[in-house]
Short mmCIF file of C-alpha atoms and ligand atoms in Angstrom, two decimals:
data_model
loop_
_atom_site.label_atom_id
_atom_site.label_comp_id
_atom_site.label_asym_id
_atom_site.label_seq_id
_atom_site.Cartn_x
_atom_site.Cartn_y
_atom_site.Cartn_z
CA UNK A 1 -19.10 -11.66 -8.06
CA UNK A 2 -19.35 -7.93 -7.24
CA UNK A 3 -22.52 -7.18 -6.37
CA UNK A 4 -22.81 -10.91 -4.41
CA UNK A 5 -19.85 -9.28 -2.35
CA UNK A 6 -21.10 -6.23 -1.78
CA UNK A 7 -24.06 -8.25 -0.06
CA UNK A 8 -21.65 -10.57 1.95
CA UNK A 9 -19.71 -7.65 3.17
CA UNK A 10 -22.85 -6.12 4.89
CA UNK A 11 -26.08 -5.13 4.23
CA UNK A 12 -25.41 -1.69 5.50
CA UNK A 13 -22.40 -2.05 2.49
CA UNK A 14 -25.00 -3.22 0.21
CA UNK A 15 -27.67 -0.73 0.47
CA UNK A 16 -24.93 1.96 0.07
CA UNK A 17 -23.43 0.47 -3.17
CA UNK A 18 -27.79 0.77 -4.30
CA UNK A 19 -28.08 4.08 -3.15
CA UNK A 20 -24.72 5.34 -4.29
CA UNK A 21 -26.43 3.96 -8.20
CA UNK A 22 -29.19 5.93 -7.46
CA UNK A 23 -27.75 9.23 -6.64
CA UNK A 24 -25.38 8.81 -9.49
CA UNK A 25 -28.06 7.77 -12.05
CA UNK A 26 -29.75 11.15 -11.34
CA UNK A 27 -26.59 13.42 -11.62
CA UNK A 28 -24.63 11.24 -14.20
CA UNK A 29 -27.33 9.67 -16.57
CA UNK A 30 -26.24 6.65 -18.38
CA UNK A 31 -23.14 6.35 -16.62
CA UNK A 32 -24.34 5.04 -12.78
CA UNK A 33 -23.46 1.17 -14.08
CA UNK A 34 -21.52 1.64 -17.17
CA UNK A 35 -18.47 -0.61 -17.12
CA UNK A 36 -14.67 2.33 -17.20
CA UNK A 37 -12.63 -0.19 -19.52
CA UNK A 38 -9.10 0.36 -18.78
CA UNK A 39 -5.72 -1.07 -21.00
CA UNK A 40 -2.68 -1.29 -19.36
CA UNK A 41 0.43 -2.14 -21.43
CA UNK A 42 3.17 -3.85 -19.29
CA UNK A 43 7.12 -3.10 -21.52
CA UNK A 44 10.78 -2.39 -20.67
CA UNK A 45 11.36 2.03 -21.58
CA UNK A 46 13.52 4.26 -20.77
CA UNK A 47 12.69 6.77 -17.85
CA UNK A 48 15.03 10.33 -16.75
CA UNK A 49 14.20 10.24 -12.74
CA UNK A 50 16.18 13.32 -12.67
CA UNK A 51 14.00 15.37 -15.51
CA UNK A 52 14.35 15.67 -19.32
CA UNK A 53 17.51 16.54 -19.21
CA UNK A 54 18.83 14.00 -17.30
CA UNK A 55 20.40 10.80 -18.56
CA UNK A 56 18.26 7.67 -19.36
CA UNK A 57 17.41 4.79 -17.02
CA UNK A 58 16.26 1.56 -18.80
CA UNK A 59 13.31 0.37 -16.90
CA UNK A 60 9.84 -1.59 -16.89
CA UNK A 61 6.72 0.40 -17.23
CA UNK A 62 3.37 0.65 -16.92
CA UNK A 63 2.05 2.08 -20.41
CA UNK A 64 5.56 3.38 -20.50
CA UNK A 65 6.16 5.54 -17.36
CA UNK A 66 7.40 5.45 -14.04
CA UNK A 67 5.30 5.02 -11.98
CA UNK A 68 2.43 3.90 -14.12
CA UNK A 69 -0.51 6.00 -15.35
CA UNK A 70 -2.00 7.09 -11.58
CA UNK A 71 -5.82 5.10 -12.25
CA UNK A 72 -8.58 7.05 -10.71
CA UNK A 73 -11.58 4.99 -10.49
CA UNK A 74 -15.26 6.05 -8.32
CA UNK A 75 -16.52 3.91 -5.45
CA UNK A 76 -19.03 1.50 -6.43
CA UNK A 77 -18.34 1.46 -10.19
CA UNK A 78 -17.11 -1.24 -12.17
CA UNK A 79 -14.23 -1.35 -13.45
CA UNK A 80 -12.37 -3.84 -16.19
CA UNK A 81 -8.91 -3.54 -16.89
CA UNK A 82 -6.76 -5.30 -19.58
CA UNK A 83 -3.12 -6.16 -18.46
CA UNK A 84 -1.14 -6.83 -21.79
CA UNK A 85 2.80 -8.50 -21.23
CA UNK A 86 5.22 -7.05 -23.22
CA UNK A 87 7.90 -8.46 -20.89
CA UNK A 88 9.83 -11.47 -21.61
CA UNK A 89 8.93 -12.82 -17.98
CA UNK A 90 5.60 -13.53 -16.56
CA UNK A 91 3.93 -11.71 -14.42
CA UNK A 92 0.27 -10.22 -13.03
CA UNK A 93 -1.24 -7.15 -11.17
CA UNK A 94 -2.14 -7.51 -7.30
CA UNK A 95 -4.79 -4.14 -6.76
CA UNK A 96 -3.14 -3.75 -3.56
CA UNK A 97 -5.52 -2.42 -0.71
CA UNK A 98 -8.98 -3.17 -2.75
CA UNK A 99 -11.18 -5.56 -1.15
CA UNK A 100 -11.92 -7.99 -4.57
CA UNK A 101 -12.71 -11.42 -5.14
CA UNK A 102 -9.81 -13.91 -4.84
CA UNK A 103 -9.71 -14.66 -8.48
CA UNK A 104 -8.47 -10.68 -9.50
CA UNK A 105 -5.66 -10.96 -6.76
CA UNK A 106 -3.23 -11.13 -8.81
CA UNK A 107 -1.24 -14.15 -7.25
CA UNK A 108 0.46 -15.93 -9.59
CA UNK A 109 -0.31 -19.84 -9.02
CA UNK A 110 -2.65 -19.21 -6.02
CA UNK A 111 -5.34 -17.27 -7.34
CA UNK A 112 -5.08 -16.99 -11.20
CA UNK A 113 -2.30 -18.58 -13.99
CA UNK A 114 0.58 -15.71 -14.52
CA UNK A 115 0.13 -13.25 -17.47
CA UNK A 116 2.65 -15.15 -20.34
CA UNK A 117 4.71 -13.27 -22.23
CA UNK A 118 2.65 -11.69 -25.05
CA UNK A 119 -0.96 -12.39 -23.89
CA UNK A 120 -3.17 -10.41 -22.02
CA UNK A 121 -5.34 -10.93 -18.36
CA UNK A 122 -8.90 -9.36 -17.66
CA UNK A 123 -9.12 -7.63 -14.21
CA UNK A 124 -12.64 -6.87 -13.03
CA UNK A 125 -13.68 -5.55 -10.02
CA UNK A 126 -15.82 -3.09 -8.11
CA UNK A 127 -13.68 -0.66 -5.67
CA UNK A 128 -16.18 -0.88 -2.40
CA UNK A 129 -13.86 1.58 -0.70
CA UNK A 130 -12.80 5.10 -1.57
CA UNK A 131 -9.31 5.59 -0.62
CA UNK A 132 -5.87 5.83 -1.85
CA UNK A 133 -4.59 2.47 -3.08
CA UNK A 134 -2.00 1.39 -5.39
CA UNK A 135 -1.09 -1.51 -8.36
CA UNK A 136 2.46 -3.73 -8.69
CA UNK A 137 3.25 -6.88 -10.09
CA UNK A 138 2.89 -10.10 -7.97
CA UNK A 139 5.30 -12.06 -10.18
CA UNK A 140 9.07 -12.00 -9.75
CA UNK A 141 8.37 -9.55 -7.30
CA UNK A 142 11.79 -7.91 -6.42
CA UNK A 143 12.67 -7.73 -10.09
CA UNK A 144 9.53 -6.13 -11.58
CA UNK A 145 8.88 -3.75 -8.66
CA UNK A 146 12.47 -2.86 -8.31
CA UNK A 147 12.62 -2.08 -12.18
CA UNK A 148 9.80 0.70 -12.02
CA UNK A 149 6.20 -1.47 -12.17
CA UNK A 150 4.22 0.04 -9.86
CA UNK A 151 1.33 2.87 -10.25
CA UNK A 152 -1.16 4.43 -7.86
CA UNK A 153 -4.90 3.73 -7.57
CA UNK A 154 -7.27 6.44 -6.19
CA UNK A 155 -11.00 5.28 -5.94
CA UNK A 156 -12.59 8.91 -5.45
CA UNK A 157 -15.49 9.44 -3.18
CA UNK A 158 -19.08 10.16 -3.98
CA UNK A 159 -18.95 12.99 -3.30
CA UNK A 160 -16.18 15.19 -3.13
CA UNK A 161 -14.09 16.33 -0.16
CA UNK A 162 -13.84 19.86 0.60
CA UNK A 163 -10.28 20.94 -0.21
CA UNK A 164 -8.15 23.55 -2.73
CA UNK A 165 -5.94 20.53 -4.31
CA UNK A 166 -6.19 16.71 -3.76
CA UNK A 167 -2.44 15.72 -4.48
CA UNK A 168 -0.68 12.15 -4.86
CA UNK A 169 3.08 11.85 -3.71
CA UNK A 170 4.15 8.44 -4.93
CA UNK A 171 7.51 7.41 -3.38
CA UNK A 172 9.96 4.94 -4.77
CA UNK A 173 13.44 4.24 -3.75
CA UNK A 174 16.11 3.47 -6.27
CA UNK A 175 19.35 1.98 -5.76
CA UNK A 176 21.25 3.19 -8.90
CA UNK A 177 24.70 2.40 -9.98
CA UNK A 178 26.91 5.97 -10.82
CA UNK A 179 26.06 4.77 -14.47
CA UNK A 180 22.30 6.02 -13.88
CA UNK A 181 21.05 2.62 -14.45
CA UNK A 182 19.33 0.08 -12.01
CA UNK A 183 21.69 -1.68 -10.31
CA UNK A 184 21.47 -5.07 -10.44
CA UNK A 185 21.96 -8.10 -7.28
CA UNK A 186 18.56 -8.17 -6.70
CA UNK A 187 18.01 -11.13 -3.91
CA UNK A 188 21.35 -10.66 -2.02
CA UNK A 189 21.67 -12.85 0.68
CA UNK A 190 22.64 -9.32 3.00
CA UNK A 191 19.31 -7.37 1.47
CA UNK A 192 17.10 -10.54 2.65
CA UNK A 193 18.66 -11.37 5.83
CA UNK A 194 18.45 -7.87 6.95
CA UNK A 195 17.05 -4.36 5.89
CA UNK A 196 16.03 -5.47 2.07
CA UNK A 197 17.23 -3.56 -1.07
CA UNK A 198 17.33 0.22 0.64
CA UNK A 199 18.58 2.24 -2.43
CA UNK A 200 20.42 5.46 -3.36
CA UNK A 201 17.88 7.79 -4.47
CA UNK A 202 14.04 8.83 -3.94
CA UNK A 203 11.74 9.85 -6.19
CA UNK A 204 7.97 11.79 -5.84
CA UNK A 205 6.04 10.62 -8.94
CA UNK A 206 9.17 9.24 -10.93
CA UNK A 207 11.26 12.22 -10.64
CA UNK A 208 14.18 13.76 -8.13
CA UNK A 209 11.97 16.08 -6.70
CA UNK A 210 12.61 19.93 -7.01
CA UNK A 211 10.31 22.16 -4.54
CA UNK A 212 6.65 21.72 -4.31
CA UNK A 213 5.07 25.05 -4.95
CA UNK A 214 2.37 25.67 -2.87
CA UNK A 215 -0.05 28.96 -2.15
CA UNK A 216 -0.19 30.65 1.31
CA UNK A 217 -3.97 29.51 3.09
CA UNK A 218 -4.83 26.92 1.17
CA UNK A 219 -5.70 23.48 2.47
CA UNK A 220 -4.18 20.59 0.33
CA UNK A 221 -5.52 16.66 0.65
CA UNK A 222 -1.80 15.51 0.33
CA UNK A 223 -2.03 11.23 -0.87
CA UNK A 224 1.35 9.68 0.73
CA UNK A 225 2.13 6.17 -0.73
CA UNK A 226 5.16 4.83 -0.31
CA UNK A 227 6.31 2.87 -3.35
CA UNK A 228 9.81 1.34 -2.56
CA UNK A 229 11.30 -2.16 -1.97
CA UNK A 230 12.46 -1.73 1.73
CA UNK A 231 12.89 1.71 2.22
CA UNK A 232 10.78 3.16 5.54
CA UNK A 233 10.25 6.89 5.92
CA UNK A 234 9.59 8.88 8.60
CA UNK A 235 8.57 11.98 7.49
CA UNK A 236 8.36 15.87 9.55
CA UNK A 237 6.79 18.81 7.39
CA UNK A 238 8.68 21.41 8.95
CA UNK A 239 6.87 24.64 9.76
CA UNK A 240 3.55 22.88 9.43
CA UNK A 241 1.07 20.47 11.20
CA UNK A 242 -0.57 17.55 9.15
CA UNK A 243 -3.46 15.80 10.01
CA UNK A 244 -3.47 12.32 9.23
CA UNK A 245 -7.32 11.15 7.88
CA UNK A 246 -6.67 8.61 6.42
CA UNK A 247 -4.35 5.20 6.53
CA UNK A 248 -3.90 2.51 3.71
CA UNK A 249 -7.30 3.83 2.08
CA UNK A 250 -9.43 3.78 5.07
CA UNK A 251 -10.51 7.19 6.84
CA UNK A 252 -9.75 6.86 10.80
CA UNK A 253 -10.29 9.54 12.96
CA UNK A 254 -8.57 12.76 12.08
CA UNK A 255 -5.10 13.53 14.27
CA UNK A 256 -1.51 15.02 13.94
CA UNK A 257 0.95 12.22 14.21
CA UNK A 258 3.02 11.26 17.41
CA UNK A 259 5.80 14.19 17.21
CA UNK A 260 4.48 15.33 13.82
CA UNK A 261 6.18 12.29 12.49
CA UNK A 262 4.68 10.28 9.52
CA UNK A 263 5.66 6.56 9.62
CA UNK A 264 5.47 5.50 5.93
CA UNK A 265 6.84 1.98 5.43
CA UNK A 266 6.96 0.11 1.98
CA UNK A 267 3.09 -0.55 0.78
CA UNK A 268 1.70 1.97 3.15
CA UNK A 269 -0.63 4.66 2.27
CA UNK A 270 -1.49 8.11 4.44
CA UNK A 271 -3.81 10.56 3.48
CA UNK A 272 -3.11 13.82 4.98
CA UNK A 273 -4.80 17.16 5.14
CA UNK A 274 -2.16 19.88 4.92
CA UNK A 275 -3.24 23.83 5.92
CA UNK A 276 -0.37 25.94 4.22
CA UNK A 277 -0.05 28.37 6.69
CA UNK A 278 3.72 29.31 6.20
CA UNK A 279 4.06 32.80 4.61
CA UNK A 280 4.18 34.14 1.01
CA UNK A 281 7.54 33.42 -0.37
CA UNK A 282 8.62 30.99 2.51
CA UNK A 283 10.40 27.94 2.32
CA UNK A 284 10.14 24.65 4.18
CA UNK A 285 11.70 21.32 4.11
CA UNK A 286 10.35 17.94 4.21
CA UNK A 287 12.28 15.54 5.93
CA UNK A 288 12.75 11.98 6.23
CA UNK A 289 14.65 10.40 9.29
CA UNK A 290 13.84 7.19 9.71
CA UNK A 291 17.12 5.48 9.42
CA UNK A 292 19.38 7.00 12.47
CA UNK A 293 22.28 9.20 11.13
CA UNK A 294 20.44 9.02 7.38
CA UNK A 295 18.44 12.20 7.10
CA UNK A 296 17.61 13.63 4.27
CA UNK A 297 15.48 16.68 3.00
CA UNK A 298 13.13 14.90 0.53
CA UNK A 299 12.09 18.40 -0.83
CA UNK A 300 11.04 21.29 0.29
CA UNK A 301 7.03 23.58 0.08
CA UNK A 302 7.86 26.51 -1.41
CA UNK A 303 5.46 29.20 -1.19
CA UNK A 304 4.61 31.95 -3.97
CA UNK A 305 4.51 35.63 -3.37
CA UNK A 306 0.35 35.70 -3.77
CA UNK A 307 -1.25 36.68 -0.68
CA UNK A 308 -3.30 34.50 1.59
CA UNK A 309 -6.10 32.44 -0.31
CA UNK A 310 -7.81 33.29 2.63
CA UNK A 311 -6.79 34.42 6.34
CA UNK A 312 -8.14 31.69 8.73
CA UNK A 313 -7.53 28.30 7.85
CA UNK A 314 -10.96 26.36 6.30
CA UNK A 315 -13.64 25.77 8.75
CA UNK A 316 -14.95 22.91 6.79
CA UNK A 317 -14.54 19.32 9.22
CA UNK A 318 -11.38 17.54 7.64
CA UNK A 319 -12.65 13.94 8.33
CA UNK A 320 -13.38 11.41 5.22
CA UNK A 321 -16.88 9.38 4.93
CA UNK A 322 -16.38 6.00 6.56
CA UNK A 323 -16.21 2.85 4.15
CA UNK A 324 -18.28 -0.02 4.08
CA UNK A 325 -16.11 -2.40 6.31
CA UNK A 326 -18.14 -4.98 8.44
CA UNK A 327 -17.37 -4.19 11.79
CA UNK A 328 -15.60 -7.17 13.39
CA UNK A 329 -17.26 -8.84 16.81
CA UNK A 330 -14.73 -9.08 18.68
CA UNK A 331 -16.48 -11.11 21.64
CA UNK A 332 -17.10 -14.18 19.31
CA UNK A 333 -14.16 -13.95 17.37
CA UNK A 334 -11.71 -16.55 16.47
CA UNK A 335 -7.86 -16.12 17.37
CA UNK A 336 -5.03 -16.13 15.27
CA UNK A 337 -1.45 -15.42 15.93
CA UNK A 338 1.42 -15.61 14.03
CA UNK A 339 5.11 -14.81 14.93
CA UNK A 340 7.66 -13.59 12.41
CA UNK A 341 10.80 -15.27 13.10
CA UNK A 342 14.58 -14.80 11.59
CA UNK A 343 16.87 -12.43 10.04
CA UNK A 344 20.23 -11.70 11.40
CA UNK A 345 21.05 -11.21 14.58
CA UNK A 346 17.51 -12.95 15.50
CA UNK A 347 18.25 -16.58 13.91
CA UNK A 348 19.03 -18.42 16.32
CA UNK A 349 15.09 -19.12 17.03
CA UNK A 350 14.96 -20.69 13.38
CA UNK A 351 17.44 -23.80 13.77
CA UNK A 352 15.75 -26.85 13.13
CA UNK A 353 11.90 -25.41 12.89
CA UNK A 354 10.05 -27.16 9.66
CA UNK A 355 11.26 -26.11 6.69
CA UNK A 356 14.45 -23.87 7.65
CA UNK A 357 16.73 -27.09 8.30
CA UNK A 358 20.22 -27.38 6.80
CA UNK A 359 19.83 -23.23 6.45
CA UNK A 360 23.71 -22.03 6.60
CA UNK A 361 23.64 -18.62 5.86
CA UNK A 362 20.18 -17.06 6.03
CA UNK A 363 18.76 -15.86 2.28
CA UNK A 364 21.88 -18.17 0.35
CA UNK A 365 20.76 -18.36 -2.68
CA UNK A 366 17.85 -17.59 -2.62
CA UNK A 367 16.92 -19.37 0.27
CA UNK A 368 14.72 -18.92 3.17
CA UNK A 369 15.94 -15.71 5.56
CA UNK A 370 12.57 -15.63 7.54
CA UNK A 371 9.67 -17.68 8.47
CA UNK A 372 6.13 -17.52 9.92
CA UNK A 373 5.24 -19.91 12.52
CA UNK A 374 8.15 -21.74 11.55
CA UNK A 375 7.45 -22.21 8.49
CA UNK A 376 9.07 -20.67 5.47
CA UNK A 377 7.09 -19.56 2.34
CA UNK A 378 9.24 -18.31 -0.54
CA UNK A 379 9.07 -16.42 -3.73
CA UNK A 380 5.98 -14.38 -5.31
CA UNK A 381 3.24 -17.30 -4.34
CA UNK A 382 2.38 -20.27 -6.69
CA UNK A 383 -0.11 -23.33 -6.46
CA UNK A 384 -0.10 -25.61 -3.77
CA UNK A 385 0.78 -22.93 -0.62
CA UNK A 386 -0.71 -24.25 2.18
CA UNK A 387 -2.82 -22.49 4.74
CA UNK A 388 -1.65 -21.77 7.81
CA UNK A 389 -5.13 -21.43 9.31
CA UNK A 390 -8.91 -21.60 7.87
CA UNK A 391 -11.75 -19.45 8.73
CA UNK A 392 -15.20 -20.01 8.40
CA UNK A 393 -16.88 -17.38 6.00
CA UNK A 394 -18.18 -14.07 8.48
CA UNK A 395 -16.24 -15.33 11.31
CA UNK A 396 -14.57 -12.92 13.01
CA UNK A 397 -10.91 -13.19 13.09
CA UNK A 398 -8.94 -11.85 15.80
CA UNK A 399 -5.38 -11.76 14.82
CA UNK A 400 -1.79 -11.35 16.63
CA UNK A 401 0.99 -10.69 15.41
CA UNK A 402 4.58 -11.02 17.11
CA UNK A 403 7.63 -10.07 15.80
CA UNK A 404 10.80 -11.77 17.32
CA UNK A 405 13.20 -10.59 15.16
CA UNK A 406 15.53 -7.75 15.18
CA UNK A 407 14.14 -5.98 12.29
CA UNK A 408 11.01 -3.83 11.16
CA UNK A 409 8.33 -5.28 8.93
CA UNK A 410 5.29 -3.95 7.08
CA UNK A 411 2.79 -6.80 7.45
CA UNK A 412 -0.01 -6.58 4.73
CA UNK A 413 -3.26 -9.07 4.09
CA UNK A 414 -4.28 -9.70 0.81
CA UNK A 415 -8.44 -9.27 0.35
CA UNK A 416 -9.11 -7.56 3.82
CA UNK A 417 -8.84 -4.37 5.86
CA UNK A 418 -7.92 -5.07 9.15
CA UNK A 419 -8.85 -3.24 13.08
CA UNK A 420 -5.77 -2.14 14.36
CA UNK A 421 -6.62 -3.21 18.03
CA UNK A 422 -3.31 -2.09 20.21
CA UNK A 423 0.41 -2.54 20.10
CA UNK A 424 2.32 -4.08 22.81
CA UNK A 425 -0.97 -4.04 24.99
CA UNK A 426 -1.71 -0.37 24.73
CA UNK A 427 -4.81 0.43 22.42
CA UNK A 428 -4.23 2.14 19.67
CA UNK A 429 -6.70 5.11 19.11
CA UNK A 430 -8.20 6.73 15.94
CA UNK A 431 -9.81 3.79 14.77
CA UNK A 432 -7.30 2.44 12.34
CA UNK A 433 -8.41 0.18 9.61
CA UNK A 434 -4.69 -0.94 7.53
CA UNK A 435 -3.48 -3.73 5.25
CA UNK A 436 -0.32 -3.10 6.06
CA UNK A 437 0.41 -2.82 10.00
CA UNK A 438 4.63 -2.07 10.77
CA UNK A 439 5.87 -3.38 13.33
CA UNK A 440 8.65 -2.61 14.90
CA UNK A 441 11.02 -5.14 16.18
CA UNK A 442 9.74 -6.96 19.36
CA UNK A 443 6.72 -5.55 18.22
CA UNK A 444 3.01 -7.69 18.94
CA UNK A 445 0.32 -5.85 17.46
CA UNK A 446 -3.12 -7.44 17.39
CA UNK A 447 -6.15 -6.61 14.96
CA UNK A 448 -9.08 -7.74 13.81
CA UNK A 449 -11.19 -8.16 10.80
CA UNK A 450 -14.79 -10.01 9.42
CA UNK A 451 -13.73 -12.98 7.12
CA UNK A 452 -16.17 -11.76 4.57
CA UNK A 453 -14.17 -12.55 1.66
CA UNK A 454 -13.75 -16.47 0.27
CA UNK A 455 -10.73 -17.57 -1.27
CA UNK A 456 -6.68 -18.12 0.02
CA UNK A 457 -5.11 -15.22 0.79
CA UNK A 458 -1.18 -13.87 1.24
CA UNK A 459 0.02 -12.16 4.24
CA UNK A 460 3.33 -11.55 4.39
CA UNK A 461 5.59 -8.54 4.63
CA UNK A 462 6.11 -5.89 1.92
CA UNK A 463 10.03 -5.65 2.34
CA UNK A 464 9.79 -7.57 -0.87
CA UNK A 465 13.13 -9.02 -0.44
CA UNK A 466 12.06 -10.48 3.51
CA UNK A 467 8.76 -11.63 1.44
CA UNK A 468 11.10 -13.61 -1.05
CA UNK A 469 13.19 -15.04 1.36
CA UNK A 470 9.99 -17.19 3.49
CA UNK A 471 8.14 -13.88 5.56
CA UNK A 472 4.97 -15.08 3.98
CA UNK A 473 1.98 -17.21 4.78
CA UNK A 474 -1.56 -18.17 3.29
CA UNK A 475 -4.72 -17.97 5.17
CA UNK A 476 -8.14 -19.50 3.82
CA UNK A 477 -11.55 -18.32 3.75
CA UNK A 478 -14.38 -21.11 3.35
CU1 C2O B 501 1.31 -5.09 -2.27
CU2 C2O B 501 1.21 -9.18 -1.76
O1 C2O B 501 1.29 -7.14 -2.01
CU1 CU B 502 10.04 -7.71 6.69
#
């Protein structure tokens, strides 16, 4: 299917996917199409979040760690990767953020049969974008993610970006009982109904972090991805001034956040470029302080005693090479909305809409908490969803979405990158291409994006727990 979809995205895709062969079959020989076989073995371990000397946390990893082996992949190759189940539970891999075809999704039910028990799935695709993406399971989805399965995925440019250190900050959210271990109540009716499964503890790349050392005048590429359940950060790098150039995988235009703040919600991604310009042997906190009253210094960028790398920061231009994404036409395009409807405190708009009847207590059981256009969708997906809308193959579609509810929610689409258009009828600037878009309660955000991709497709939020309880949909490509 790859190199078919590299022509259906665009031709301007297409002809950089030939040339991007040709430049690497004269600098790489032999390796320009050559197939990077990965193996990925999917088993309960044991994991110390707070370092080797801390106590044991039984937990499910990928190839045995938490997170799972970071996979770093190059544009344009591809790639196969074995998933082998060494759970006693089904599940599957969704490549979150990589535009692939339908069938390597990684919905159980809706785009391929879940991974049994002791048998193995072949994933094959060809990354089209470079970008920092990430991997979880798509099967009990609360359970597996919330138990450590989850890795990053960084599809490296062509060529390579001018900075000292390219580093990955993957951040999960824990709730752990005073025992060390996982706690268990995953699903509660309170989680779904209102914030999700926030937990106790944060970790950078599986551990408690301890100080980040870092060298005075040198410019880091710093990959934010926020790993976690529910949790939404909001993060300040005291004493210094990111540049965001990058969002969910796609370069946008280069800025410093609103107030230097860094709005990281559950399945989000931000690349940023980070000039250490604090002083030899100086100390600086990052903070996150999202939820009000809740701050916390996540750690801190402690600087050696070296002198300067250099005494200007780097002239080079910070901006990323744009991906191939078809650029949506917005005057022919087709309109979408949906609104996101439920919780507490917001519920009274679900009585009686299709499929939420007879609801006492929003999230009972398991139940639905949430819907989309009044509909609820439940669980992980599975045959038989039906779409909530159909578009025709390169159609344009223009979407809306409007949240009624009293609660944030990371929105991401399966298969697509989407045009951030405005929010609450202001534009929004940089040129923003995301798969996952937070809104913020009362929130409408509209976007846009080519329907290049065949196949049905989940949108839903990534507070897994709202996801579970019915704030999900399926859209279809024909
Ligand atoms: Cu990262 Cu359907 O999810
Ligand atoms: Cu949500």
């Amino acid at each position: 299917m790859n190199d078919d979809f590299h022509y259906s995205i665009s031709r301007r895709g297409f002809l950089a996917a030939v040339a991007s062969v040709a430049v690497s079959a004269s600098t790489r020989p032999g390796r320009a199409s050559a197939v990077d076989e990965r193996l990925i073995k999917v088993a309960p371990n044991k994991v110390r979040f707070t370092g080797p000397n801390g106590p044991a946390t039984s937990a499910w990893a990928y190839d045995g760690t938490v997170p799972g082996p970071a996979l770093r992949l190059r544009q344009g190759q591809p790639v196969r990767i074995t998933v082998e189940n060494g759970l006693e539970e089904d599940t599957t891999v969704h490549w979150h953020g990589i535009r692939l075809s339908n069938g390597m999704d990684g919905v159980p039910g809706l785009t391929q049969p879940p991974i049994k028990p002791g048998t193995s799935f072949v994933y094959e695709f060809t990354p089209p974008d470079a970008g920092t993406f990430w991997y979880h399971p798509h099967a009990d989805s609360l359970v597996q993610l919330g138990r450590g399965l989850a890795g990053a995925l960084i599809v490296e440019e062509r060529e390579p970006v001018a900075v000292d250190r390219d580093l990955l900050w993957l951040l999960q959210d824990w709730r752990l009982a005073s025992d060390g271990q996982i706690a268990g109540g995953f699903g509660s009716a309170m989680d779904a109904s209102m914030s999700g499964r926030v937990g106790n503890v944060v970790t950078i790349n599986g551990t408690v972090p301890a100080d980040q050392s870092v060298k005075a005048g040198e410019r880091v590429r710093l990959r934010l991805a926020n790993g976690s359940l529910a949790r939404i950060m909001a993060l300040r790098f005291e004493g210094h001034r990111p540049v965001v150039v990058a969002i969910d995988g796609q370069p946008c235009d280069p800025h410093e956040p609103e107030g230097g703040r860094l709005l990281l919600a559950p399945a989000m991604r931000i690349d940023i470029v980070l000039d250490m310009q604090g002083d030899p042997g100086s100390r600086h906190a990052v903070v996150d302080d999202f939820y009000d009253g809740l701050a916390y210094t996540l750690t801190n960028l402690a600087y050696d005693n070296a002198t300067p790398l250099r005494a200007h920061p780097l002239d080079a231009p910070v901006g990323l090479p744009r991906n191939p994404l078809p650029e949506p036409d917005l005057a022919g395009a087709e309109r979408q909305q949906i609104v996101l409807q439920g919780g507490m405190m917001g519920g009274g708009k679900l009585a009686g809409v299709g499929g939420m009847m007879g609801m006492a207590t929003p999230g009972m059981n398991g139940g639905a908490a949430w819907a989309i256009n009044g509909m609820s969708m439940t669980g992980d997906g599975h045959a038989g969803m039906m779409p909530q809308f159909t578009l025709k193959r390169g159609a344009t579609c223009h979407l809306t979405m409007r949240n009624e509810t009293a609660w944030w929610h990371p929105m991401h689409i399966h298969g697509f990158s989407m045009l951030v258009l405005s929010r609450n009828g202001s534009p929004v600037p940089h040129r923003q291409w995301q798969d996952a878009v937070l809104l913020a309660p009362k929130d409408t955000v509209e976007c846009a994006f080519v329907a290049d991709n065949p196949g049905d497709w989940m949108l839903h939020c990534h507070i897994v727990d709202h996801q579970m309880a019915g704030l999900m949909t399926v859209f279809r490509v024909t």
